[in-house]
CSV table of C-alpha atoms in Angstrom, one decimal:
chain,number,residue,atom,x,y,z
A,193,MET,CA,131.9,-27.2,101.1
A,194,ARG,CA,131.3,-30.3,99.0
A,195,ASN,CA,128.1,-31.0,101.0
A,196,ALA,CA,126.9,-27.5,100.4
A,197,ALA,CA,127.5,-27.7,96.7
A,198,ALA,CA,125.6,-31.0,96.5
A,199,ALA,CA,122.7,-29.6,98.5
A,200,ALA,CA,122.6,-26.5,96.3
A,201,CYS,CA,122.6,-28.7,93.2
A,202,GLY,CA,119.9,-31.0,94.5
A,203,LEU,CA,117.7,-28.0,95.5
A,204,VAL,CA,118.0,-26.4,92.0
A,205,LEU,CA,117.1,-29.7,90.4
A,206,LEU,CA,114.2,-30.3,92.7
A,207,CYS,CA,112.9,-26.8,91.9
A,208,GLY,CA,113.1,-27.5,88.2
A,209,VAL,CA,111.5,-30.9,88.5
A,210,ALA,CA,108.7,-29.6,90.8
A,211,ALA,CA,108.0,-26.8,88.3
A,212,GLY,CA,108.1,-29.0,85.2
A,213,CYS,CA,106.3,-32.2,86.4
A,214,GLY,CA,103.5,-33.3,88.6
A,215,THR,CA,100.7,-31.9,86.5
A,216,GLY,CA,99.0,-35.3,85.6
A,217,GLN,CA,96.3,-35.3,88.3
A,218,ARG,CA,95.6,-31.6,87.8
A,219,GLU,CA,95.3,-32.1,84.1
A,220,ALA,CA,92.7,-34.8,84.7
A,221,ALA,CA,90.8,-32.5,87.1
A,222,ALA,CA,90.8,-29.6,84.6
A,223,GLU,CA,89.7,-32.0,81.8
A,224,ALA,CA,86.8,-33.2,84.0
A,225,ALA,CA,85.7,-29.6,84.6
A,226,ALA,CA,85.8,-28.9,80.9
A,227,GLU,CA,83.8,-32.0,80.2
A,228,ASP,CA,81.1,-30.9,82.7
A,229,PHE,CA,80.8,-27.6,81.0
A,230,LEU,CA,80.8,-29.0,77.5
A,231,GLY,CA,78.4,-31.8,78.5
A,232,ALA,CA,76.0,-29.2,79.9
A,233,LEU,CA,76.1,-27.3,76.6
A,234,ASP,CA,75.4,-30.5,74.7
A,235,ARG,CA,72.3,-31.2,76.9
A,236,GLY,CA,71.2,-27.6,76.7
A,237,ASP,CA,71.5,-27.4,80.5
A,238,ALA,CA,72.4,-23.7,80.8
A,239,ALA,CA,72.1,-23.8,84.6
A,240,ALA,CA,74.8,-26.5,84.9
A,241,ALA,CA,77.0,-24.7,82.3
A,242,CYS,CA,76.7,-21.5,84.3
A,243,ALA,CA,77.7,-23.4,87.5
A,244,SER,CA,80.9,-24.4,85.7
A,245,LEU,CA,81.9,-20.8,85.0
A,246,SER,CA,84.1,-18.9,87.4
A,247,PRO,CA,82.1,-16.4,89.5
A,248,GLU,CA,83.8,-13.4,87.8
A,249,THR,CA,83.0,-14.7,84.4
A,250,ALA,CA,79.4,-15.5,85.2
A,251,GLU,CA,79.0,-12.0,86.8
A,252,GLU,CA,80.7,-10.3,83.7
A,253,LEU,CA,78.3,-12.2,81.4
A,254,THR,CA,75.3,-11.2,83.4
A,255,ALA,CA,76.4,-7.6,83.5
A,256,SER,CA,77.3,-7.3,79.8
A,257,GLU,CA,74.1,-9.0,78.5
A,258,GLY,CA,71.8,-7.5,81.1
A,259,GLU,CA,70.0,-10.9,81.8
A,260,ALA,CA,70.5,-14.0,83.9
A,261,CYS,CA,73.5,-16.1,83.2
A,262,GLU,CA,71.4,-19.0,81.9
A,263,GLU,CA,69.7,-16.8,79.3
A,264,ALA,CA,72.9,-14.9,78.4
A,265,LEU,CA,74.9,-18.1,78.0
A,266,GLY,CA,72.2,-19.6,75.8
A,267,ALA,CA,72.4,-16.6,73.5
A,268,GLN,CA,76.1,-17.0,72.8
A,269,GLY,CA,75.6,-20.1,70.6
A,270,LEU,CA,78.4,-22.1,72.2
A,271,THR,CA,78.7,-25.7,71.2
A,272,GLY,CA,79.9,-28.7,73.3
A,273,GLY,CA,81.7,-31.7,72.0
A,274,PRO,CA,84.4,-34.0,73.2
A,275,VAL,CA,87.5,-32.7,74.9
A,276,GLY,CA,90.7,-32.7,72.8
A,277,GLU,CA,94.1,-31.4,73.9
A,278,VAL,CA,94.5,-30.2,77.5
A,279,ALA,CA,97.4,-28.0,78.7
A,280,VAL,CA,97.8,-27.2,82.4
A,281,TRP,CA,100.3,-24.7,83.7
A,282,GLY,CA,100.2,-23.6,87.3
A,283,ASP,CA,96.6,-22.8,88.2
A,284,ARG,CA,95.6,-22.2,84.6
A,285,ALA,CA,94.5,-24.6,81.8
A,286,GLN,CA,93.6,-24.5,78.1
A,287,VAL,CA,91.2,-27.1,76.7
A,288,ARG,CA,90.6,-27.5,73.0
A,289,THR,CA,87.6,-29.1,71.4
A,290,ASP,CA,86.8,-29.6,67.7
A,291,ALA,CA,85.0,-26.2,67.5
A,292,ASP,CA,86.2,-24.3,70.6
A,293,VAL,CA,89.0,-23.3,72.9
A,294,LEU,CA,88.3,-22.9,76.7
A,295,PHE,CA,90.5,-21.3,79.4
A,296,LEU,CA,90.1,-22.5,83.0
A,297,ALA,CA,91.4,-21.5,86.3
A,298,GLU,CA,91.8,-23.5,89.5
A,299,LEU,CA,89.8,-21.7,92.2
A,300,ASP,CA,89.1,-22.6,95.8
A,301,ASP,CA,86.2,-24.8,94.8
A,302,GLY,CA,88.0,-26.5,91.9
A,303,TRP,CA,88.6,-25.8,88.2
A,304,LYS,CA,86.2,-23.3,86.6
A,305,VAL,CA,85.8,-22.0,83.0
A,306,VAL,CA,87.0,-18.4,82.8
A,307,ALA,CA,86.6,-18.0,79.0
A,308,ALA,CA,84.8,-20.0,76.3
A,309,GLY,CA,84.1,-19.6,72.6
A,310,CYS,CA,87.7,-18.4,72.1
A,311,ALA,CA,89.2,-17.8,68.7
A,312,PRO,CA,92.9,-17.1,68.0
A,313,GLN,CA,94.1,-13.7,66.7
A,314,GLY,CA,97.6,-14.4,65.7
A,315,GLU,CA,100.1,-13.0,68.3
A,316,LYS,CA,97.3,-11.3,70.2
A,317,PRO,CA,95.3,-13.0,73.0
A,318,TYR,CA,92.3,-15.1,72.0
A,319,ARG,CA,89.0,-13.3,71.4
A,320,CYS,CA,86.4,-15.1,73.6
A,321,GLU,CA,82.6,-15.0,73.4
A,322,VAL,CA,82.3,-15.6,77.1
A,323,GLY,CA,84.9,-14.1,79.5
A,324,GLY,CA,88.1,-12.5,78.1
B,5,MET,CA,132.2,-26.2,119.4
B,6,ARG,CA,133.5,-22.6,119.9
B,7,ARG,CA,136.6,-23.5,117.9
B,8,PHE,CA,134.4,-25.1,115.1
B,9,LEU,CA,132.3,-21.9,114.9
B,10,ARG,CA,135.4,-19.7,114.7
B,11,ASP,CA,137.1,-21.9,112.1
B,12,ASN,CA,134.0,-22.1,109.9
B,13,GLY,CA,132.5,-18.7,110.5
B,14,LEU,CA,132.6,-17.5,106.9
B,15,SER,CA,130.7,-20.5,105.5
B,16,LEU,CA,128.3,-20.7,108.4
B,17,VAL,CA,127.3,-17.0,108.3
B,18,PHE,CA,126.8,-17.0,104.6
B,19,GLY,CA,124.8,-20.2,104.7
B,20,LEU,CA,122.5,-18.7,107.4
B,21,LEU,CA,122.3,-15.4,105.4
B,22,CYS,CA,121.3,-17.4,102.3
B,23,LEU,CA,118.6,-19.3,104.2
B,24,GLY,CA,117.3,-16.1,105.9
B,25,ALA,CA,117.1,-14.3,102.6
B,26,LEU,CA,115.3,-17.3,101.0
B,27,VAL,CA,112.7,-17.2,103.7
B,28,GLY,CA,112.3,-13.4,103.3
B,29,GLN,CA,112.0,-13.9,99.5
B,30,ALA,CA,109.3,-16.6,100.0
B,31,PHE,CA,107.1,-14.2,102.1
B,32,ALA,CA,107.7,-11.2,99.8
B,33,GLY,CA,107.2,-13.4,96.7
B,34,GLN,CA,104.0,-14.9,98.0
B,35,ALA,CA,102.5,-11.4,98.7
B,36,ASP,CA,103.5,-10.2,95.2
B,37,PHE,CA,102.1,-13.4,93.6
B,38,ASN,CA,98.8,-13.1,95.4
B,39,ASN,CA,98.5,-9.4,94.3
B,40,ARG,CA,98.9,-10.5,90.7
B,41,GLN,CA,96.4,-13.3,91.3
B,42,LEU,CA,93.8,-10.7,92.4
B,43,ALA,CA,94.3,-8.9,89.1
B,44,ASP,CA,94.0,-12.1,87.1
B,45,ALA,CA,91.0,-13.4,89.1
B,46,GLY,CA,93.0,-16.3,90.4
B,47,ARG,CA,92.9,-17.8,93.9
B,48,GLN,CA,95.2,-16.8,96.7
B,49,VAL,CA,98.0,-19.3,97.5
B,50,THR,CA,99.5,-20.4,100.8
B,51,LEU,CA,103.2,-19.9,101.6
B,52,LEU,CA,103.8,-23.6,101.1
B,53,GLU,CA,102.0,-23.6,97.7
B,54,TYR,CA,104.0,-20.6,96.7
B,55,VAL,CA,107.4,-22.1,97.7
B,56,ALA,CA,106.5,-25.2,95.6
B,57,SER,CA,105.5,-23.1,92.6
B,58,SER,CA,107.3,-22.5,89.4
B,59,ASP,CA,107.2,-18.7,90.2
B,60,PHE,CA,109.3,-19.1,93.3
B,61,ALA,CA,111.6,-21.7,91.5
B,62,VAL,CA,112.4,-19.4,88.6
B,63,ASP,CA,113.1,-16.4,90.8
B,64,VAL,CA,115.5,-18.5,92.8
B,65,ALA,CA,117.2,-20.3,89.9
B,66,GLU,CA,117.7,-17.2,87.8
B,67,ASN,CA,119.8,-15.7,90.5
B,68,TRP,CA,121.7,-18.9,91.4
B,69,GLN,CA,122.7,-19.5,87.8
B,70,SER,CA,124.2,-16.0,87.5
B,71,GLU,CA,126.2,-16.4,90.7
B,72,TYR,CA,127.6,-19.7,89.6
B,73,LEU,CA,128.4,-18.3,86.2
B,74,GLN,CA,130.2,-15.5,87.8
B,75,PHE,CA,132.5,-17.8,89.8
B,76,PHE,CA,132.8,-20.3,86.9
B,77,LEU,CA,134.0,-17.6,84.5
B,78,TYR,CA,136.2,-15.9,87.2
B,79,VAL,CA,137.9,-19.2,88.1
B,80,PHE,CA,138.8,-19.9,84.4
B,81,ALA,CA,139.4,-16.3,83.4
B,82,THR,CA,141.9,-15.6,86.1
B,83,VAL,CA,144.1,-18.4,84.8
B,84,TRP,CA,144.8,-16.3,81.7
B,85,LEU,CA,143.8,-12.8,82.5
B,86,VAL,CA,145.5,-10.6,85.1
B,87,GLN,CA,145.0,-7.1,86.5
B,88,ARG,CA,148.2,-5.4,87.6
B,89,GLY,CA,147.7,-4.0,91.2
B,90,SER,CA,144.6,-6.1,92.0
B,91,PRO,CA,144.7,-8.6,94.9
B,92,GLU,CA,142.0,-10.5,92.9
B,93,SER,CA,144.7,-11.3,90.2
B,94,LYS,CA,147.8,-13.4,90.2
B,95,LEU,CA,151.2,-11.9,89.3
B,96,VAL,CA,151.3,-10.7,85.7
B,97,ASP,CA,154.2,-13.0,84.8
B,98,LYS,CA,152.3,-16.1,86.0
B,99,VAL,CA,149.7,-16.1,83.2
B,100,GLY,CA,148.6,-19.6,82.3
B,101,HIS,CA,148.6,-23.0,84.1
B,102,GLU,CA,151.9,-22.4,85.8
B,103,SER,CA,154.6,-24.9,86.5
B,104,ASP,CA,154.2,-28.2,88.4
B,105,GLU,CA,156.5,-26.7,91.0
B,106,ASP,CA,154.3,-23.7,91.5
B,107,GLN,CA,151.2,-26.0,91.6
B,108,LYS,CA,152.9,-28.6,93.9
B,109,LEU,CA,152.2,-31.4,91.4
B,110,GLY,CA,154.1,-34.7,90.6
B,111,ARG,CA,157.5,-34.8,92.3
B,112,TYR,CA,156.8,-31.4,93.9
B,113,ALA,CA,153.7,-32.7,95.7
B,114,THR,CA,154.1,-32.8,99.5
B,115,GLU,CA,152.8,-35.5,101.9
B,116,ARG,CA,149.9,-33.2,102.8
B,117,SER,CA,148.9,-32.7,99.1
B,118,PRO,CA,145.5,-34.2,98.3
B,119,LYS,CA,145.8,-37.7,96.9
B,120,TRP,CA,144.5,-36.8,93.5
B,121,ALA,CA,147.2,-34.1,93.2
B,122,ARG,CA,149.9,-36.8,93.9
B,123,VAL,CA,148.8,-39.7,91.8
B,124,GLY,CA,149.1,-38.2,88.3
B,125,GLY,CA,147.1,-39.3,85.2
B,126,TRP,CA,143.5,-38.4,84.6
B,127,ARG,CA,142.7,-38.0,88.3
B,128,THR,CA,145.2,-35.2,88.7
B,129,ALA,CA,144.1,-33.7,85.4
B,130,VAL,CA,140.4,-33.6,86.6
B,131,PHE,CA,141.4,-32.5,90.1
B,132,SER,CA,143.4,-29.6,88.6
B,133,LYS,CA,140.2,-28.2,87.1
B,134,SER,CA,137.7,-29.4,89.6
B,135,LEU,CA,136.8,-26.0,91.1
B,136,GLY,CA,135.9,-24.5,87.7
B,137,LEU,CA,134.2,-27.7,86.5
B,138,VAL,CA,131.9,-27.9,89.5
B,139,MET,CA,131.1,-24.2,89.3
B,140,GLY,CA,130.4,-24.7,85.6
B,141,ALA,CA,128.2,-27.7,86.2
B,142,LEU,CA,126.2,-25.9,88.9
B,143,PHE,CA,125.8,-23.0,86.5
B,144,PHE,CA,124.4,-25.1,83.8
B,145,LEU,CA,122.1,-27.0,86.2
B,146,SER,CA,120.8,-23.8,87.7
B,147,TRP,CA,120.3,-22.3,84.2
B,148,LEU,CA,118.4,-25.5,83.1
B,149,ALA,CA,116.3,-25.3,86.2
B,150,GLN,CA,115.6,-21.6,85.4
B,151,SER,CA,114.5,-22.6,81.8
B,152,ILE,CA,112.1,-25.4,83.1
B,153,SER,CA,110.6,-23.5,85.9
B,154,GLY,CA,110.6,-20.3,83.9
B,155,ARG,CA,108.6,-21.9,81.1
B,156,SER,CA,106.1,-23.2,83.6
B,157,ALA,CA,105.6,-19.8,85.2
B,158,TYR,CA,105.5,-18.1,81.8
B,159,ASN,CA,102.9,-20.5,80.4
B,160,ALA,CA,100.7,-20.0,83.5
B,161,GLY,CA,100.8,-16.2,82.7
B,162,GLN,CA,100.1,-16.9,79.0
B,163,LEU,CA,97.0,-18.9,79.8
B,164,ALA,CA,95.8,-16.2,82.3
B,165,GLN,CA,96.1,-13.7,79.4
B,166,PHE,CA,94.3,-16.1,77.0
B,167,GLN,CA,97.4,-16.8,75.0
B,168,ASP,CA,98.9,-20.1,73.9
B,169,PRO,CA,101.6,-21.8,76.0
B,170,VAL,CA,105.1,-22.2,74.5
B,171,SER,CA,107.4,-25.2,74.1
B,172,TRP,CA,110.7,-25.4,76.1
B,173,LEU,CA,112.6,-24.4,73.0
B,174,GLY,CA,110.2,-21.6,72.3
B,175,TYR,CA,110.7,-20.4,75.9
B,176,VAL,CA,114.5,-20.6,75.7
B,177,GLY,CA,114.3,-18.3,72.7
B,178,SER,CA,111.8,-15.9,74.3
B,179,ALA,CA,112.3,-12.4,75.5
B,180,ASP,CA,111.2,-13.4,79.1
B,181,PHE,CA,114.0,-16.0,79.4
B,182,TRP,CA,116.8,-13.7,78.1
B,183,ASN,CA,115.5,-10.7,80.0
B,184,ARG,CA,115.7,-12.7,83.2
B,185,THR,CA,119.1,-14.1,82.3
B,186,LEU,CA,120.9,-11.0,81.1
B,187,GLN,CA,119.7,-8.7,83.8
B,188,ASN,CA,121.4,-11.1,86.3
B,189,TRP,CA,124.5,-11.5,84.2
B,190,GLN,CA,125.2,-7.8,83.8
B,191,SER,CA,125.0,-7.2,87.5
B,192,GLU,CA,127.5,-10.1,88.2
B,193,PHE,CA,129.9,-8.9,85.6
B,194,LEU,CA,129.7,-5.3,87.0
B,195,ALA,CA,130.3,-6.6,90.6
B,196,MET,CA,133.4,-8.6,89.5
B,197,GLY,CA,134.8,-5.8,87.4
B,198,SER,CA,134.3,-3.4,90.3
B,199,ILE,CA,136.1,-5.5,92.9
B,200,VAL,CA,139.0,-6.1,90.5
B,201,VAL,CA,139.5,-2.4,89.7
B,202,LEU,CA,138.6,-0.8,93.0
B,203,SER,CA,140.8,-3.2,95.0
B,204,VAL,CA,143.8,-1.7,93.1
B,205,TYR,CA,143.3,1.7,94.7
B,206,LEU,CA,141.2,1.1,97.8
B,207,ARG,CA,142.0,-1.0,100.9
B,208,GLN,CA,140.0,-2.9,103.7
B,209,ARG,CA,142.3,-3.5,106.6
B,210,GLY,CA,142.3,-7.1,107.6
B,211,SER,CA,140.4,-8.4,104.6
B,212,PRO,CA,142.0,-11.0,102.3
B,213,GLU,CA,140.0,-9.4,99.5
B,214,SER,CA,142.2,-6.3,99.9
B,215,LYS,CA,145.9,-5.6,99.8
B,216,PRO,CA,147.6,-4.5,103.0
B,217,VAL,CA,146.6,-0.9,103.7
B,218,GLY,CA,150.2,0.3,103.1
B,219,ALA,CA,150.8,-1.8,100.0
B,220,PRO,CA,151.6,0.2,96.8
B,221,HIS,CA,148.8,0.5,94.1
B,222,ASP,CA,150.9,-1.4,91.6
B,223,ALA,CA,151.5,-4.4,93.9
B,224,THR,CA,149.6,-7.5,92.7
B,225,GLN,CA,148.6,-10.7,94.5
B,226,GLU,CA,149.1,-9.5,98.1
B,227,SER,CA,146.4,-9.7,100.7
B,228,GLY,CA,146.0,-8.3,104.1
């Protein structure tokens, strides 16, 4: 009985610790993906920026603007800049820059931008120029 | 071996049932999680990834904390509260901590009494409350694990919906945390209240959770 209680206690703690920690490496990977996207915007390299978008976001952008991703993204007037605060939870991340908020998701081929040009709306979800 | 299985059947069967249910929960939870991932344009996860996720951890911990709370409260409450006619209750005139003689403490301890019941002092004081204290500690640890893993799962959902993540304190004050907590608590309290009351009037032949079949309804603290 004592062993069972100890095992139960250990398992609960492990669950909690596993859930709360271990995000350091993933934070770095999400940050790198955001830097790729922002760097491409800084260089005016729309093709590279589009490659950093998730397939669904790129498709949505193409469909809503009625033109190729590269042209459609260029028309959004997004700005790059250095990465600020990064928050990673599960397979999702939020990255802040001086002028923008990005949302990313970890897909099979790594972290991708699912929304960019996002502005807060109080309690409601962010309104995003791309994605969202 | 056969004798070991017979002597420990109750703990072994419930241990296996727990493991079996956890495995079932893992498969069902993974399928449910992956369905939600499709809606949120996320990637599909393997069973191992799901079992290591905060989604699985919070679903496990929220149930564990309520089970340990149930026994923690019940162990302490039944010292002071009684229910006439229920085999789950002690006799109505035994309310409180009872005498050393009743509890086989001090000079009433026998040779077979546990050492910490015989020695007196702080060790006997701690041992006298050890069941409730351990249940209470397991409850608080499970609840803490629920709050940590729950915050992680909640924040992943927040980000998927393009909303800001919350702090641990923010999560502990959130509707999600208390909805998960209270929906488990109410079911535990209902179950305990039901067994206390129903066992006054109903019987299960051979079960220690029941009075003997022929025992009167107002007989308390008998089992059969």
